[in-house]
mmCIF file with all atom_site columns, C-alpha atoms in Angstrom:
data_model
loop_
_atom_site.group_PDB
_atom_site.id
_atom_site.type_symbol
_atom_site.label_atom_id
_atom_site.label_alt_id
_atom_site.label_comp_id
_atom_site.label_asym_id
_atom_site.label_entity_id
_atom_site.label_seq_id
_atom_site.pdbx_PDB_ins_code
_atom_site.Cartn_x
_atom_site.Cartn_y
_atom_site.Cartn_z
_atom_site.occupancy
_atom_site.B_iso_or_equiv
_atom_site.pdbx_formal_charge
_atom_site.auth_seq_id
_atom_site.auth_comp_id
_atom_site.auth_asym_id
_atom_site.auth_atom_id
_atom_site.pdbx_PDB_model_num
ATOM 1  C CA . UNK A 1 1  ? -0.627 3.353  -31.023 1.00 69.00 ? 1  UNK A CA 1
ATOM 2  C CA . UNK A 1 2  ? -3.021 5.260  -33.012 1.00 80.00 ? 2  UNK A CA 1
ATOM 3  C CA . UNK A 1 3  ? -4.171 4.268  -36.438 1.00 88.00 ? 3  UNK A CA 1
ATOM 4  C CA . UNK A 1 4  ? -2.475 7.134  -38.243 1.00 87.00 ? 4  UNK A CA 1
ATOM 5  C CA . UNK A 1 5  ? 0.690  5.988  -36.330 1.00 85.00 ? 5  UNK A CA 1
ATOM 6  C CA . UNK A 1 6  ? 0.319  2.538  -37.621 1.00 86.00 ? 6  UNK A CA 1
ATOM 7  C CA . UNK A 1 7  ? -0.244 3.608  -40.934 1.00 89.00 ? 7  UNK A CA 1
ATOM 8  C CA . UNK A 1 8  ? 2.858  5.398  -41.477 1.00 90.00 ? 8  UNK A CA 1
ATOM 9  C CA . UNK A 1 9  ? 5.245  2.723  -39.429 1.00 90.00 ? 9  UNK A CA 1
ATOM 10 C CA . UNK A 1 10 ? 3.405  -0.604 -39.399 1.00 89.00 ? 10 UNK A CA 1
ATOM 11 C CA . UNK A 1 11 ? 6.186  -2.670 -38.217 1.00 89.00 ? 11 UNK A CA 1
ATOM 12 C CA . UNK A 1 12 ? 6.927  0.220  -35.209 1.00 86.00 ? 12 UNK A CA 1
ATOM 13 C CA . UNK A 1 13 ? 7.148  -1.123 -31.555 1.00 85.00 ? 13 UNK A CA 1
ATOM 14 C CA . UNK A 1 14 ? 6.004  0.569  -28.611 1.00 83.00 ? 14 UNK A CA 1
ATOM 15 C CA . UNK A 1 15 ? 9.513  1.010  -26.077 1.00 86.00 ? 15 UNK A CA 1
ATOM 16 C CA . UNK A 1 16 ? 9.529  1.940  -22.670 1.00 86.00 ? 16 UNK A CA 1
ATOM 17 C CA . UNK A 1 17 ? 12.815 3.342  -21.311 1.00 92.00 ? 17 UNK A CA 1
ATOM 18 C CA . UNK A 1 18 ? 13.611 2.829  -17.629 1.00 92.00 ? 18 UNK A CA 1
ATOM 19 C CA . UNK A 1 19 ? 13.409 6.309  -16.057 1.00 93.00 ? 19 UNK A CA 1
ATOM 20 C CA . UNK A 1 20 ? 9.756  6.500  -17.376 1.00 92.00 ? 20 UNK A CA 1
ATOM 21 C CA . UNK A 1 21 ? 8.960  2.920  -16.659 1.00 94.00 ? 21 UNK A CA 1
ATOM 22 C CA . UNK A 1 22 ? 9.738  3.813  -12.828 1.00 92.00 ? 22 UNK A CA 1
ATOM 23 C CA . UNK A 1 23 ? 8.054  6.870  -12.882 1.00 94.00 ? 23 UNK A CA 1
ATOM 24 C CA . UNK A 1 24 ? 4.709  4.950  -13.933 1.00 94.00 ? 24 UNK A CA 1
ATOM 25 C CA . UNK A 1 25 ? 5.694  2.549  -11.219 1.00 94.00 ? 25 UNK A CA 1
ATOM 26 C CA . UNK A 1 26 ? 6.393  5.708  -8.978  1.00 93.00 ? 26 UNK A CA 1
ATOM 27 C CA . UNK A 1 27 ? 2.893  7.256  -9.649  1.00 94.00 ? 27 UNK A CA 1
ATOM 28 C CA . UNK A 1 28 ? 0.964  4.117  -8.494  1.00 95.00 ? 28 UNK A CA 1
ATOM 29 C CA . UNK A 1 29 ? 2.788  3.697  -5.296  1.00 94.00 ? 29 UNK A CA 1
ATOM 30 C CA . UNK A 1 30 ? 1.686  7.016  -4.631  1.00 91.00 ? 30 UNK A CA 1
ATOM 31 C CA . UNK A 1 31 ? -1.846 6.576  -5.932  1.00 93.00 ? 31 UNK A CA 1
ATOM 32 C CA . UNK A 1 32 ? -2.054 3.635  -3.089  1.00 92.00 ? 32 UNK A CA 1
ATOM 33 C CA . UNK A 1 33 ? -0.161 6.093  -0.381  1.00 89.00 ? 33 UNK A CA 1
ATOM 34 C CA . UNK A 1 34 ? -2.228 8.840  -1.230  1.00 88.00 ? 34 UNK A CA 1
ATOM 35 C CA . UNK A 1 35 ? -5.637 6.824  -1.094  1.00 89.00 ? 35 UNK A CA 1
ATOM 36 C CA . UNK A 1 36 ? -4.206 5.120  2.985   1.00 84.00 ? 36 UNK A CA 1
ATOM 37 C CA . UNK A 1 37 ? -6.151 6.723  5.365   1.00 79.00 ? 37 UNK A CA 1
ATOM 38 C CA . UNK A 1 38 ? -3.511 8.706  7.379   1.00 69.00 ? 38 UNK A CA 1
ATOM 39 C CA . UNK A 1 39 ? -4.704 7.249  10.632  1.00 64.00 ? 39 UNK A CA 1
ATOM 40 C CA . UNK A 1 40 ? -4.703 3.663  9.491   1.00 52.00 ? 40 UNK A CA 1
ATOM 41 C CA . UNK A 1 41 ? -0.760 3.694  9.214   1.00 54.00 ? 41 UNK A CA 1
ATOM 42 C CA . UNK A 1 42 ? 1.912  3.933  11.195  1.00 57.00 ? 42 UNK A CA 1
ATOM 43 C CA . UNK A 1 43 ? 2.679  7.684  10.867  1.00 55.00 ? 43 UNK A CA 1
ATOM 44 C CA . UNK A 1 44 ? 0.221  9.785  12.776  1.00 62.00 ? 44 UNK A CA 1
ATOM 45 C CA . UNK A 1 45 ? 1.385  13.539 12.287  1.00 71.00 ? 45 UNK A CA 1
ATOM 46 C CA . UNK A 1 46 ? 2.444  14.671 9.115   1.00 77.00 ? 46 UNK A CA 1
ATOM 47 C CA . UNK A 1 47 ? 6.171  14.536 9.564   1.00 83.00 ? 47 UNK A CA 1
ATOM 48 C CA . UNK A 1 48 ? 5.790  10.996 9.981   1.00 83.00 ? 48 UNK A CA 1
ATOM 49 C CA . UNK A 1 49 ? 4.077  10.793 6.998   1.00 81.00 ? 49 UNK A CA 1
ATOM 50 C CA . UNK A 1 50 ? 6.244  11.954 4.636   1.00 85.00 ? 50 UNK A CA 1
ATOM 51 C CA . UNK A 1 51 ? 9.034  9.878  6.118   1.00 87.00 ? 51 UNK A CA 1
ATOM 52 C CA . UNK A 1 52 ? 6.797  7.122  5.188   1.00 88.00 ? 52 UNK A CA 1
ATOM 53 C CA . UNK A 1 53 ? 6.149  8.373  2.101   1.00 88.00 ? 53 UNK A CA 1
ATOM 54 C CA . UNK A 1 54 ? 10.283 9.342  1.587   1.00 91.00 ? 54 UNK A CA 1
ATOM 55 C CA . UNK A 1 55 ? 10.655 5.620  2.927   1.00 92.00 ? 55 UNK A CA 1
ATOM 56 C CA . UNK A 1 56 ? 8.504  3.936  0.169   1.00 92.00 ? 56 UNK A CA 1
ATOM 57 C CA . UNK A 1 57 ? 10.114 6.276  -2.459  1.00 90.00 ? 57 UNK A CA 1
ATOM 58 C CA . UNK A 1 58 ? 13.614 4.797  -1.790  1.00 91.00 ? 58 UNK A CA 1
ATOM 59 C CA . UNK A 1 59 ? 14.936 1.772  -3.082  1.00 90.00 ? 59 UNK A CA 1
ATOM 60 C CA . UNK A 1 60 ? 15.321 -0.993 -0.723  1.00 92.00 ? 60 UNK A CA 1
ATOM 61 C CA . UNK A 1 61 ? 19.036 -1.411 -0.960  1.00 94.00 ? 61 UNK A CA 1
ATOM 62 C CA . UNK A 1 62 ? 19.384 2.187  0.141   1.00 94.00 ? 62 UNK A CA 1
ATOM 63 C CA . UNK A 1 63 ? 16.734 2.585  3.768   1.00 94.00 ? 63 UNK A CA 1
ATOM 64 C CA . UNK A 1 64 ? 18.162 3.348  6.239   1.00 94.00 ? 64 UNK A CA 1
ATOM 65 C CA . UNK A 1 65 ? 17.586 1.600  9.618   1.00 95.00 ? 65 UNK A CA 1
ATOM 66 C CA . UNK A 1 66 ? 14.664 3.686  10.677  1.00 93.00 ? 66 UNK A CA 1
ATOM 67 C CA . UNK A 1 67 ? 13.168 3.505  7.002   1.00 93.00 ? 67 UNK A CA 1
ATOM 68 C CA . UNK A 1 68 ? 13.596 0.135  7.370   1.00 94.00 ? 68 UNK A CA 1
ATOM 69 C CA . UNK A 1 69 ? 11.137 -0.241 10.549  1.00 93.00 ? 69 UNK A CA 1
ATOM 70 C CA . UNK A 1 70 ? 9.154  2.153  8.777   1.00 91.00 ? 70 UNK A CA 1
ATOM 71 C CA . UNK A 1 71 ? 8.787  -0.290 5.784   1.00 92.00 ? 71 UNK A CA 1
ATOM 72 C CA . UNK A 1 72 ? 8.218  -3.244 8.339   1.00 93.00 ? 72 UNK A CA 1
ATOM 73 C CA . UNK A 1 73 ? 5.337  -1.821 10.305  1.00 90.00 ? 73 UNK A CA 1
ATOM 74 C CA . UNK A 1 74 ? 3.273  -0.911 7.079   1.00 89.00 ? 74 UNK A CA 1
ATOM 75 C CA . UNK A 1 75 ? 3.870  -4.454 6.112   1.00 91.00 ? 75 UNK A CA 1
ATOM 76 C CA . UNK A 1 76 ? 2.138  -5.642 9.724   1.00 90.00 ? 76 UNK A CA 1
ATOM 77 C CA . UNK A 1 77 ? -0.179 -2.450 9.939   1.00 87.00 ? 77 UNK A CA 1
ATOM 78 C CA . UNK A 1 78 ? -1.274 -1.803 6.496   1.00 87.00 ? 78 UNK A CA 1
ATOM 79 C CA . UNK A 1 79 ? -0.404 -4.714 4.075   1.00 89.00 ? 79 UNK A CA 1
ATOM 80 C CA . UNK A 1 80 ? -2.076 -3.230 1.043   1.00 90.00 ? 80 UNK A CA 1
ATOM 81 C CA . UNK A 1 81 ? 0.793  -0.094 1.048   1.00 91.00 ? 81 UNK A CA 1
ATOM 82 C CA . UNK A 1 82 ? 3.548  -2.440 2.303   1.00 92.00 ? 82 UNK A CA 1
ATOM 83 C CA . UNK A 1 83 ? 2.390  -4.642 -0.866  1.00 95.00 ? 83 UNK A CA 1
ATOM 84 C CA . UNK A 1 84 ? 2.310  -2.104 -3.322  1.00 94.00 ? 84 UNK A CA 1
ATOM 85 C CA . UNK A 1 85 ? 5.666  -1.219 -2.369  1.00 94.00 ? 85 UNK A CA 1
ATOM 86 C CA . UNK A 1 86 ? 7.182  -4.471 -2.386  1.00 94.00 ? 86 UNK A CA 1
ATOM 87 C CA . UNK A 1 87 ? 5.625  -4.590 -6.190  1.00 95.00 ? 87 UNK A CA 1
ATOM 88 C CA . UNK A 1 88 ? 7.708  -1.448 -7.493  1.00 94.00 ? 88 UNK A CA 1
ATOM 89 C CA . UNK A 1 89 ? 10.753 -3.363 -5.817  1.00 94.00 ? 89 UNK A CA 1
ATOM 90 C CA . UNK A 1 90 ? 10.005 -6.162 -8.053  1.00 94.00 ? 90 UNK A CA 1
ATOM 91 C CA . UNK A 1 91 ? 9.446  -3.674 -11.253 1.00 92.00 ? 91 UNK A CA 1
#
């Protein structure tokens, strides 16, 4: 909060509503996808790796059986991806 805004509205909290909160949450799984060396993961061409990317975008209630591989071989291949998406599932 800037000082102007705490000037005017000193007792003001700062709110987060959920859409936006995921979003953030959203943006850093892809900061960590985006920053995996393509050749260090599971998917090789770049089909693949978009359905990786599609498979760490969904929620885990809703992979499907191949997502759900997908999501278990980062988590033996490339932990630090697997982990960051096991953290938004947390969020």
């Amino acid at each position: 909060m800037n000082a102007s805004t705490r000037a005017a509205a000193p007792h003001a909290a700062i709110c987060l509503d959920p859409f936006h909160a995921m979003q953030w949450v959203n943006r850093a799984l892809d900061s960590v996808y985006q920053a995996t060396p393509r050749a260090d993961v599971v998917a090789r061409t770049g089909r693949e790796w978009q359905r990786t990317r599609t498979a760490l975008r969904t929620g885990a209630e809703h992979l499907t059986g191949d997502q759900t591989t997908v999501v278990r071989q980062l988590r033996r291949q490339r932990y630090g991806l697997f982990r960051a998406w096991e953290l938004k599932e947390q969020f």
